[in-house]
Coordinates of C-alpha atoms and ligand atoms in Angstrom, one line a residue:
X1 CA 171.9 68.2 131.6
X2 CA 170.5 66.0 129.0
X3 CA 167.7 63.3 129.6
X4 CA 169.3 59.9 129.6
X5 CA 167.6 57.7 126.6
X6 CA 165.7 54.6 127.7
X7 CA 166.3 52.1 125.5
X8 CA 163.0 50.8 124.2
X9 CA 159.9 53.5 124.2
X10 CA 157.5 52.5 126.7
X11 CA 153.8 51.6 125.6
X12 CA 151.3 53.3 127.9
X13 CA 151.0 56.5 129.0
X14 CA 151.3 55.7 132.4
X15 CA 154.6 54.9 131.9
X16 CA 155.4 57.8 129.3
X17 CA 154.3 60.1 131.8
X18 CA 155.8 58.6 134.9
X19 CA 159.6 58.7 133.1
X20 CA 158.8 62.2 131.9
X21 CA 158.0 63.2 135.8
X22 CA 161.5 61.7 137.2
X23 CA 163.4 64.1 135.0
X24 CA 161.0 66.6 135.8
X25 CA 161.1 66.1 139.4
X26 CA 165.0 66.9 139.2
X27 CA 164.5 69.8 137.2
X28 CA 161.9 72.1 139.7
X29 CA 161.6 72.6 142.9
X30 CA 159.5 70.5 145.5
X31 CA 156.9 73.1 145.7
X32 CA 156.0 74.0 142.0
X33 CA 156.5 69.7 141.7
X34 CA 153.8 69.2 143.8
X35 CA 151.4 72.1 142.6
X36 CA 151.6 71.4 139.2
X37 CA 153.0 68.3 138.1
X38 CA 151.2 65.7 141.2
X39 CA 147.9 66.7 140.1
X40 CA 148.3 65.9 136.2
X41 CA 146.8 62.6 135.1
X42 CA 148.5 60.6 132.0
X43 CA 145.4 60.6 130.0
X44 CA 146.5 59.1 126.6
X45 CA 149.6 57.9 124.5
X46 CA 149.1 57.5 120.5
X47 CA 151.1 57.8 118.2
X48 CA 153.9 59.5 120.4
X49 CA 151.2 61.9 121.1
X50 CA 150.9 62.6 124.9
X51 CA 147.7 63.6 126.4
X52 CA 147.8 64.8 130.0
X53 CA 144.8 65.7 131.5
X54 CA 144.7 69.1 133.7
X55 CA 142.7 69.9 137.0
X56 CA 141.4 73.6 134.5
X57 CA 142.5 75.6 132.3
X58 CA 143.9 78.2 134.2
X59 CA 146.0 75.1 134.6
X60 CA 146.3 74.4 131.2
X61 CA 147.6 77.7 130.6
X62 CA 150.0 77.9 133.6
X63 CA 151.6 74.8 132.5
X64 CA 151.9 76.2 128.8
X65 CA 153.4 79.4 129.9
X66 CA 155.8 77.8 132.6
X67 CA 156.5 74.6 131.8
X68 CA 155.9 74.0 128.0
X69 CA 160.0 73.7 127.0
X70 CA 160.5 71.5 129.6
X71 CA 157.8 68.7 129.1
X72 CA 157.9 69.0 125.2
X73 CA 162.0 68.5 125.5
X74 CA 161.4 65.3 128.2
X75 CA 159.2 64.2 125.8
X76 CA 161.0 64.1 122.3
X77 CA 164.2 62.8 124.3
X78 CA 162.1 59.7 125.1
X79 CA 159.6 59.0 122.4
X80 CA 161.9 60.4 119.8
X81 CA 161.7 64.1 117.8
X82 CA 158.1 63.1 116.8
X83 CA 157.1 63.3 120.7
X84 CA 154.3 65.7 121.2
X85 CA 152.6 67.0 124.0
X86 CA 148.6 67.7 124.6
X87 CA 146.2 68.4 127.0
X88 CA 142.4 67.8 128.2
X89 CA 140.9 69.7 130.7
X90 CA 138.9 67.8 133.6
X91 CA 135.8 69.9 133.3
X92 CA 134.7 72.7 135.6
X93 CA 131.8 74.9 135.7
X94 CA 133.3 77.3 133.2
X95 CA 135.1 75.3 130.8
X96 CA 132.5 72.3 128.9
X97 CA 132.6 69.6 130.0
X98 CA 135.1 66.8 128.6
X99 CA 132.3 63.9 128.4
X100 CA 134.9 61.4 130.0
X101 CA 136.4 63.4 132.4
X102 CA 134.2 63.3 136.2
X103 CA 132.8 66.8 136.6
X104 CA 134.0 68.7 140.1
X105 CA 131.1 70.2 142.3
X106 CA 131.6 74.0 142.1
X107 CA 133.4 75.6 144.7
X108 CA 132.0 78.6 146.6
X109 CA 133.7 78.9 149.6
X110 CA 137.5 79.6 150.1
X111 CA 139.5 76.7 150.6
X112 CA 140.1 76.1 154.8
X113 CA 143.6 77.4 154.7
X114 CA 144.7 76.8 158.8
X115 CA 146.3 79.8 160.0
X116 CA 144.5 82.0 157.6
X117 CA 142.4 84.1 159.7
X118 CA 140.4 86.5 157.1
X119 CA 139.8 84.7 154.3
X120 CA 137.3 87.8 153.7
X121 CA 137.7 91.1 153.9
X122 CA 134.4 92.7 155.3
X123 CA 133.1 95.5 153.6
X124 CA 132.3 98.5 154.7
X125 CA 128.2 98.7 155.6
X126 CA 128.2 102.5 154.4
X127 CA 130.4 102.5 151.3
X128 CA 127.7 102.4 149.2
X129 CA 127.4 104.6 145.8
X130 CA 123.8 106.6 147.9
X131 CA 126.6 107.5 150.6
X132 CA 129.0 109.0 148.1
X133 CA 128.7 112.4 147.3
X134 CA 129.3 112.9 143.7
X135 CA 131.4 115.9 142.2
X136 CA 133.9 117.1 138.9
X137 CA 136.4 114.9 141.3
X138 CA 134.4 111.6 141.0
X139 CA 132.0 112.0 138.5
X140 CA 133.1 109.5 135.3
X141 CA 134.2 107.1 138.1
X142 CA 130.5 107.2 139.5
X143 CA 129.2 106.9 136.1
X144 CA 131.2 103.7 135.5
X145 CA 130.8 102.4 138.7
X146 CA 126.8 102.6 138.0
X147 CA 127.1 100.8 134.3
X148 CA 129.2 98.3 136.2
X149 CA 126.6 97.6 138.9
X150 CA 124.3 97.3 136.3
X151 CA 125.6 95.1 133.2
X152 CA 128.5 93.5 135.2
X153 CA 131.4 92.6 133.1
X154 CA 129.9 93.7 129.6
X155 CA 130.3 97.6 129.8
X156 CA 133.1 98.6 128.2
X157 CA 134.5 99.1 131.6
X158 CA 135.9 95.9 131.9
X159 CA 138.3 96.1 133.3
X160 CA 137.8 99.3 135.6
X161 CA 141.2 100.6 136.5
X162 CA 140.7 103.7 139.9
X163 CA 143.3 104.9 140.9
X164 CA 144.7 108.3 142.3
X165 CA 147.7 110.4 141.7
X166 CA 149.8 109.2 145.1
X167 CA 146.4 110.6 147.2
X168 CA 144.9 109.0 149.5
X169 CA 141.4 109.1 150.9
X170 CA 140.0 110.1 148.3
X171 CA 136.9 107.7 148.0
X172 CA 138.7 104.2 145.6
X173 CA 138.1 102.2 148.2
X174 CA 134.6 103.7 148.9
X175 CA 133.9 103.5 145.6
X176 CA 135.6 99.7 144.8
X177 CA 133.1 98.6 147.7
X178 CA 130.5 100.5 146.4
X179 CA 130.2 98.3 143.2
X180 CA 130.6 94.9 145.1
X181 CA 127.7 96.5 147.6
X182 CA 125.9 97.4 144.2
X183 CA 126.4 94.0 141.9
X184 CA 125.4 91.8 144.9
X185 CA 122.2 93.8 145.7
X186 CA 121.4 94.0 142.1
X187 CA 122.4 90.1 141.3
X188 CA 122.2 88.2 144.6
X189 CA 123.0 85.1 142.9
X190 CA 126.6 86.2 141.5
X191 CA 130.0 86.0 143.3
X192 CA 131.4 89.1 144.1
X193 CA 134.7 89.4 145.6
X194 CA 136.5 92.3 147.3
X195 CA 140.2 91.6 147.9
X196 CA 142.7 93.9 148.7
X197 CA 146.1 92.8 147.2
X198 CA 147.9 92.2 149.6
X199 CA 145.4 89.6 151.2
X200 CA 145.3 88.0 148.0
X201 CA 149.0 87.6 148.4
X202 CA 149.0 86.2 151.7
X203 CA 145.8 84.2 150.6
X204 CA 148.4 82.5 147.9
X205 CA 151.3 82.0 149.8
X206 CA 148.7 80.2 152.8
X207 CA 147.1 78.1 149.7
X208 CA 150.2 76.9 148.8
X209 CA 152.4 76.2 151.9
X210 CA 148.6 74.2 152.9
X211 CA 148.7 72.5 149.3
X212 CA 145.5 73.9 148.5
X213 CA 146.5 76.0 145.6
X214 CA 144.0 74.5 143.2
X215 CA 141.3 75.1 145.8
X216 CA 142.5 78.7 146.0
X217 CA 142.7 78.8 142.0
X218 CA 139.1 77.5 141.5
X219 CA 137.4 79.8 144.3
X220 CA 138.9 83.1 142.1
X221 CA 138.1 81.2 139.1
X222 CA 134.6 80.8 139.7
X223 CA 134.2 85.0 140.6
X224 CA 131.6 86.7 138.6
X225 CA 133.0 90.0 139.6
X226 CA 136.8 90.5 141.0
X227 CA 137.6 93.7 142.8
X228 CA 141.1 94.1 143.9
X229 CA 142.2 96.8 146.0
X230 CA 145.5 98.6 146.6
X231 CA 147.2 96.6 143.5
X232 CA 150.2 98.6 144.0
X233 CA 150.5 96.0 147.0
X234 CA 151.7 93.4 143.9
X235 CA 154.7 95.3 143.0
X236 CA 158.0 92.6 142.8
X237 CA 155.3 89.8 143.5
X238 CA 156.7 87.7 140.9
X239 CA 154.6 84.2 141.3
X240 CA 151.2 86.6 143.2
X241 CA 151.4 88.2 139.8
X242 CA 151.5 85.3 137.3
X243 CA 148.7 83.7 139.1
X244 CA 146.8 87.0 138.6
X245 CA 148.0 87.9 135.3
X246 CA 146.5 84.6 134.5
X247 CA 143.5 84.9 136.8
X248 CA 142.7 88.6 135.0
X249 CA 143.1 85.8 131.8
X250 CA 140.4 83.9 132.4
X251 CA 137.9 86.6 134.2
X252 CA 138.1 88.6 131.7
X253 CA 137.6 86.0 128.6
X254 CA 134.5 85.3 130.3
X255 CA 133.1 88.2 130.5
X256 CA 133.8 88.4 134.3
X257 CA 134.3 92.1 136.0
X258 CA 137.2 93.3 136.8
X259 CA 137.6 96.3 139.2
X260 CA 141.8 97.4 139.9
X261 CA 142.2 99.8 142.3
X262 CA 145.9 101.8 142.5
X263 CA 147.1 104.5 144.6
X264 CA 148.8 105.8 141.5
X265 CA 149.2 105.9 137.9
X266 CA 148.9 102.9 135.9
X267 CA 151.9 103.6 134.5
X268 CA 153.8 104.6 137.3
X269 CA 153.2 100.8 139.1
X270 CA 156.8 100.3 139.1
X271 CA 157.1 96.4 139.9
X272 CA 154.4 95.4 137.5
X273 CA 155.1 93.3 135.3
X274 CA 154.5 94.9 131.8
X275 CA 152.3 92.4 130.2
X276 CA 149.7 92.9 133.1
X277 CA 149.8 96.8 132.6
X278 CA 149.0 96.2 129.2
X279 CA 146.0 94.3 130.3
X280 CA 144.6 97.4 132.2
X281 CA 144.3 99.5 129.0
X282 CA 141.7 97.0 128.4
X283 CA 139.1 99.2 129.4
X284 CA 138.8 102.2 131.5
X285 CA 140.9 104.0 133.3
X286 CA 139.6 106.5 135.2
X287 CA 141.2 108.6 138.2
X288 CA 139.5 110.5 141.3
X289 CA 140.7 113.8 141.7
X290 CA 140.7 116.1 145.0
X291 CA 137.2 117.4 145.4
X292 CA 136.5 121.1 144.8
X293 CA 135.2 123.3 147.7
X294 CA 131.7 122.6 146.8
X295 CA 131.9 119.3 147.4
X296 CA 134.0 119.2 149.9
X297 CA 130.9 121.2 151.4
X298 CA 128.2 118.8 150.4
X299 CA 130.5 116.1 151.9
X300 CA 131.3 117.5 154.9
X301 CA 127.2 118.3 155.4
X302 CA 126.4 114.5 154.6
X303 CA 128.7 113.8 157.1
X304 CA 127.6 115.9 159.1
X305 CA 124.2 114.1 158.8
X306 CA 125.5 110.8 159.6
X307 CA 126.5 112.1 163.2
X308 CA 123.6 113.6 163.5
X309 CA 125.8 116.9 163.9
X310 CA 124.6 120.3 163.6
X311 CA 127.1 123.2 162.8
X312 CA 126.9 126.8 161.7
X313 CA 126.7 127.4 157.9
X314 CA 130.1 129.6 158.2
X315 CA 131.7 126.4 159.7
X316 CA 131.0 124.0 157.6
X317 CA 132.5 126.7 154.5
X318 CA 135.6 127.2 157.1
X319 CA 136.2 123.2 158.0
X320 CA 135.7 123.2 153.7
X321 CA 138.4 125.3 153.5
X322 CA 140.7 124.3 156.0
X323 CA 140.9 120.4 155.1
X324 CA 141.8 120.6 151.0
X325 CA 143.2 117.2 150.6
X326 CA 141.7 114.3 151.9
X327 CA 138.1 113.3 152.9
X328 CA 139.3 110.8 155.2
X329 CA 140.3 114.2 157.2
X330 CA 137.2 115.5 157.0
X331 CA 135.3 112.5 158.5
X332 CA 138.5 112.9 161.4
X333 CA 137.9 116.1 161.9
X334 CA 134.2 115.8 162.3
X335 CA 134.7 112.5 164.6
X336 CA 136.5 114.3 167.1
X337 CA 134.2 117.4 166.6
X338 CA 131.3 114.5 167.7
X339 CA 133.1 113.2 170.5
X340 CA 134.3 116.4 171.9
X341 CA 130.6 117.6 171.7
X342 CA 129.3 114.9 173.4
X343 CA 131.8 113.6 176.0
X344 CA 132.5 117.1 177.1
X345 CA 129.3 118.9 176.1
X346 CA 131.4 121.9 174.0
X347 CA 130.1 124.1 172.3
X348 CA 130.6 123.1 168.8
X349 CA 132.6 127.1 167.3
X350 CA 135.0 128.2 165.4
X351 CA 137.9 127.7 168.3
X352 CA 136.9 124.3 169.0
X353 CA 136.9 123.8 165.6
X354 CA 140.9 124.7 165.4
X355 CA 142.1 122.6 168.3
X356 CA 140.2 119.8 166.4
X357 CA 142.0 120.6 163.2
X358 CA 145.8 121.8 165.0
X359 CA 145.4 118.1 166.3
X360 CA 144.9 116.1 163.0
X361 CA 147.1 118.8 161.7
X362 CA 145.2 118.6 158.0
X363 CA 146.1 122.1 155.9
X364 CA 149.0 122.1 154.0
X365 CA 151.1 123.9 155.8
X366 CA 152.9 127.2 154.8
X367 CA 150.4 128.5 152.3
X368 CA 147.8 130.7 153.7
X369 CA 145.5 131.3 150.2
X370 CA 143.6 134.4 149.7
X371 CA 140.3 131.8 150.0
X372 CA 141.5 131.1 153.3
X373 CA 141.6 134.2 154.7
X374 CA 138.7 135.1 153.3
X375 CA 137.0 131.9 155.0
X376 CA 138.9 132.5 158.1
X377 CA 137.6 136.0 159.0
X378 CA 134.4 135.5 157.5
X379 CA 134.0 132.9 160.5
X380 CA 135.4 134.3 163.1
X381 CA 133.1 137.4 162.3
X382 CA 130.2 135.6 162.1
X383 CA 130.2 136.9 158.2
X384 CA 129.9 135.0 155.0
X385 CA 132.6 135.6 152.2
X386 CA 129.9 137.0 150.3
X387 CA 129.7 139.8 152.8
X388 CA 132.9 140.3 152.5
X389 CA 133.0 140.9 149.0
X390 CA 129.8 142.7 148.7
X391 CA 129.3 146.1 148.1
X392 CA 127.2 146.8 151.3
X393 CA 128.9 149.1 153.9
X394 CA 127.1 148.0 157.4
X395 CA 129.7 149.2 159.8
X396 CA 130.8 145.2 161.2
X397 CA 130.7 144.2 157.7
X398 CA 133.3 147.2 156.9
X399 CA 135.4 146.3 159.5
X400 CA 135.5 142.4 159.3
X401 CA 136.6 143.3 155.3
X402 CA 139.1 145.4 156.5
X403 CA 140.6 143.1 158.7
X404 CA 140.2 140.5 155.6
X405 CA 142.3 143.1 153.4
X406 CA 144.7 143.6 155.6
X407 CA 145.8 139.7 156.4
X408 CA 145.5 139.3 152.5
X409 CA 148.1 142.3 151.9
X410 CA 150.3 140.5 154.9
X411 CA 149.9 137.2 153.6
X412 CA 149.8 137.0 149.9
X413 CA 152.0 138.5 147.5
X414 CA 149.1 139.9 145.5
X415 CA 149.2 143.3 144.4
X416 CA 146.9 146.0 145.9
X417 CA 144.9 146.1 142.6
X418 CA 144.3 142.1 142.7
X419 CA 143.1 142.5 146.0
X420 CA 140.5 145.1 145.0
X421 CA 139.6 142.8 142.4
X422 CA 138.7 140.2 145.0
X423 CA 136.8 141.7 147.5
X424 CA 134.1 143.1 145.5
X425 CA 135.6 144.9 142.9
X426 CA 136.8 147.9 145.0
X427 CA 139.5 150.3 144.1
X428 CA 143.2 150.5 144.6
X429 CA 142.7 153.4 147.1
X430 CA 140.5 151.9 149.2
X431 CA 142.8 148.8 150.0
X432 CA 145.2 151.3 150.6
X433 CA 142.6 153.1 153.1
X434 CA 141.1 149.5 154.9
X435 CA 145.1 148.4 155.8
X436 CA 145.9 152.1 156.9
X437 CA 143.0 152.3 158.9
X438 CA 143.3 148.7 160.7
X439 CA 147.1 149.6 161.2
X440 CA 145.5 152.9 163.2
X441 CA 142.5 151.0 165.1
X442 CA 145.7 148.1 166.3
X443 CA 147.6 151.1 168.0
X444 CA 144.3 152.6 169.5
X445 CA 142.2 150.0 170.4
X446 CA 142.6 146.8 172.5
X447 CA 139.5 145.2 172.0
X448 CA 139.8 145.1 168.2
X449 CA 143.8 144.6 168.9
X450 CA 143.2 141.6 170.5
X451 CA 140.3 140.0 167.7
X452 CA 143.0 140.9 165.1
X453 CA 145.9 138.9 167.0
X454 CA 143.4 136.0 167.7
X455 CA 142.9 136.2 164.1
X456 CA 146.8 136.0 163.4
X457 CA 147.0 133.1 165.5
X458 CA 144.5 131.0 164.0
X459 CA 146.1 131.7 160.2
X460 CA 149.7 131.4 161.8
X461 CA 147.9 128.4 162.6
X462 CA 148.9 129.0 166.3
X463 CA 146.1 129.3 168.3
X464 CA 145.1 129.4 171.8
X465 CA 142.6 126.7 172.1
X466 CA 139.9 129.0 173.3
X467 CA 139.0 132.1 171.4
X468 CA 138.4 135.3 173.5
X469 CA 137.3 137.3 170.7
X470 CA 134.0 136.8 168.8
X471 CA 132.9 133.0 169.4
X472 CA 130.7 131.7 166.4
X473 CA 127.7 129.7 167.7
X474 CA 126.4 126.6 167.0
X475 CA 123.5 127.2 164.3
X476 CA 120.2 125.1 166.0
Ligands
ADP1 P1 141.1 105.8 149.4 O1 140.8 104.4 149.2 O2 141.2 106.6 148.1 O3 142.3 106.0 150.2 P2 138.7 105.8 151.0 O4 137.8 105.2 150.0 O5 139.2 105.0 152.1 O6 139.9 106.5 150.2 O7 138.0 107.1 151.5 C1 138.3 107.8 152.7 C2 137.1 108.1 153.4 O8 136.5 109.2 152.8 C3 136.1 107.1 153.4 O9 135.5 107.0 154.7 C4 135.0 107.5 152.4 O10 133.7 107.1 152.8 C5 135.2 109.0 152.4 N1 134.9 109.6 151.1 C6 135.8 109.8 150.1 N2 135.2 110.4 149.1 C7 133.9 110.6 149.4 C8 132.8 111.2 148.8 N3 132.9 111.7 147.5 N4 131.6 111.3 149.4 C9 131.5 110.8 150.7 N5 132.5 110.2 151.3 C10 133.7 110.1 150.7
MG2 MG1 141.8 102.6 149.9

């Protein structure tokens, strides 16, 4: 459709701009019309130069990226092919201020959007970096994370891409809030959001059905720090991601933190548009791996600590053990441990222990490791691991690494020489002797029968909820 020619080119840019908005008007839809075309002002006209002055330069640069083709042709067709197009920017408190242009007060609150009930996501009182226990998994994440709190938005981490390998509960969002906790304490003065993405979304899509969009635009604008969670949540949202491709923009021009937390590989956000993907190489990208047994202990013990829980040093190794995968297990597992202690008064062991886990159902299933068995006997014994794989030959020690040997041989397909190697060294022939001489006890004697089938149970993972056989105590 071609712009029908007026025929004499009007003087002032009132009307310039007024005959360049009816085309335009037919030419977008009623929403974008109102969002970014009603708020332009026709600022000047000279020499078939048109100057339209812009609420900001996010704007500025929205209307350039979007729009450009379509003013610039409206204009030629009217003023003529010398037609040109340019822009001022009403001031803010990040762009200077144009000396004829009124200056906005700053925004520091969200805009009212009705029907929007959390504006902010509240963060969590104990996700703070002193909370987090720091290990191989985490450890250049909690480096940057402290640099950030620091020297917000000039480390080189700017911006901070976390994310995971399709895990979960592994600490991002722990550590995301960490950093907001951390820049606000050190710089009470600066604005630091926490947003997850898919709040920001809904946060846009309120803004603009309310007609508060620029509202919404100059609260994220004026951010000193911008933490986004989950941005996987932005995948396919076309217009969410514009406005935050050009959001990121701005931030990051001025020096403004950004934090972008993923549940999986940068590369791997299907849904993303490219361009923004290619922002996040910006700075560092840095992923939280599943934490090794050791810290999986020391995390399990802070927890632990937060209850005010007390548990045997041989359970905490086993629950270490057991849950491999997640921390957000771990806290489960030692919720319910809490509550079953206190509303029922148990006895805080090893059986208690399994109902807790059988109910959250955490260990991956099918794949009963050496380490587990180890763990699992070494528990149920009241042993430690080391015992088992020590050299000393104290007669329950003997028998609890017997038992050990002979679960390994049943459950792994390691050879009898590998399973020498891992309990203390010992020889081929004495793995052979331990199995032959539990296989002998089991037809003898019903006691130690029954331990060994309790035993079975728990790796089988099908336990009674009581144990009959040796019961671990609570360590006072
Ligand atoms: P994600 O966002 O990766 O899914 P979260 O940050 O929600 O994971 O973490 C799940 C839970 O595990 C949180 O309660 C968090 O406090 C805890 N957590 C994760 N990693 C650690 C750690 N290294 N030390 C202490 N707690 C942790
Ligand atoms: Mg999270």
């Amino acid at each position: 459709m071609s712009v029908p020619r007026v025929p004499s080119a009007p003087k002032t840019c009132t009307a310039v701009w007024e005959q360049c908005l009816a085309y335009i008007k037919t030419q977008v839809d009623p929403q974008s019309f109102a969002t970014w075309f009603a708020p332009i002002v026709p600022y000047r006209y000279d020499k078939q130069v048109l100057t339209i002055q812009v609420p900001t330069k996010f704007f500025y640069e929205w209307i350039e990226e979007h729009y450009f083709d379509l003013i610039s042709k409206v204009l030629r067709d009217y003023v003529g092919p010398g037609g040109r197009l340019e822009y001022t920017i009403l001031a803010t408190s990040h762009t200077p201020a144009n000396p004829v242009a009124p200056v906005p007060p700053k925004k520091t609150k969200l805009p009212k959007l009705p029907g929007l009930k959390d504006h902010f996501t509240p963060l969590h009182p104990l996700y703070t970096l002193d909370n987090l226990v720091e290990g191989d998994c985490n450890r250049l994440a909690c480096v940057a994370a402290q640099a950030i709190i620091k020297k917000p938005g000039t480390t080189p981490f700017n911006p901070m891409i976390l994310y995971t390998d399709n895990l979960v509960g592994l600490g991002k969002t722990h550590i995301a809030q960490a950093i907001v906790h951390g820049i606000r304490e050190a710089y009470p003065l600066k604005k630091v959001v926490y947003i997850p993405a898919n709040s920001f979304t809904s946060q846009f899509i309120d803004a603009l059905r309310h007609n508060v969009l620029q509202d919404f635009i100059d609260y994220y604008m004026g951010v000193d720090a911008l933490v986004m969670d989950d941005v996987q949540f932005l995948a396919g949202k076309e217009k969410t991601q514009e406005l935050f491709f050009n959001l990121f923009n701005h931030l990051h021009q001025l020096d403004r933190q950004i934090v972008i937390v993923s549940d999986r590989k940068p590369r791997e956000l299907v849904g993303l548009q490219e361009r923004l993907l290619s922002r996040f190489k910006w700075g560092l990208t840095v992923s939280l791996e599943v934490p090794d047994f050791e810290t999986r202990v020391a995390i399990i013990r802070k927890k632990l600590a937060q209850s005010q829980l007390k548990l045997a040093e041989e359970l905490v190794e086993y629950l270490a053990s057991g849950i491999e995968t997640n921390v957000r297990d771990i806290e489960g597992v030692i919720t319910s441990l809490a509550a079953h202690g206190v509303l029922q008064q148990a006895k805080i062991d090893l059986a208690l222990i399994h109902q807790v886990l059988d109910d959250i159902d955490t260990r991956v299933p099918n794949e009963v490791s050496l380490d587990y068995i180890q763990k699992t006997v070494a528990a149920h014994c009241k042993v430690s691991v080391r015992d088992l794989t020590s050299k000393s030959r104290k007669r329950e020690l003997v028998v609890a690494r017997q038992i050990a040997i002979y679960f390994t041989k049943q459950h792994t397909d390691y050879s009898l020489k590998r399973i020498g190697q891992h309990f203390g060294g010992r020889d081929h022939s004495t793995i052979v002797y331990a199995i032959q001489s539990v296989q002998d006890r089991l037809a003898t004697d019903r006691g130690f029968k029954a331990t060994v089938e309790e035993l079975k149970r728990m790796i089988n993972r099908n336990i009674a909820p009581r144990s009959r056989g040796i019961v671990v105590d609570e360590r006072k």
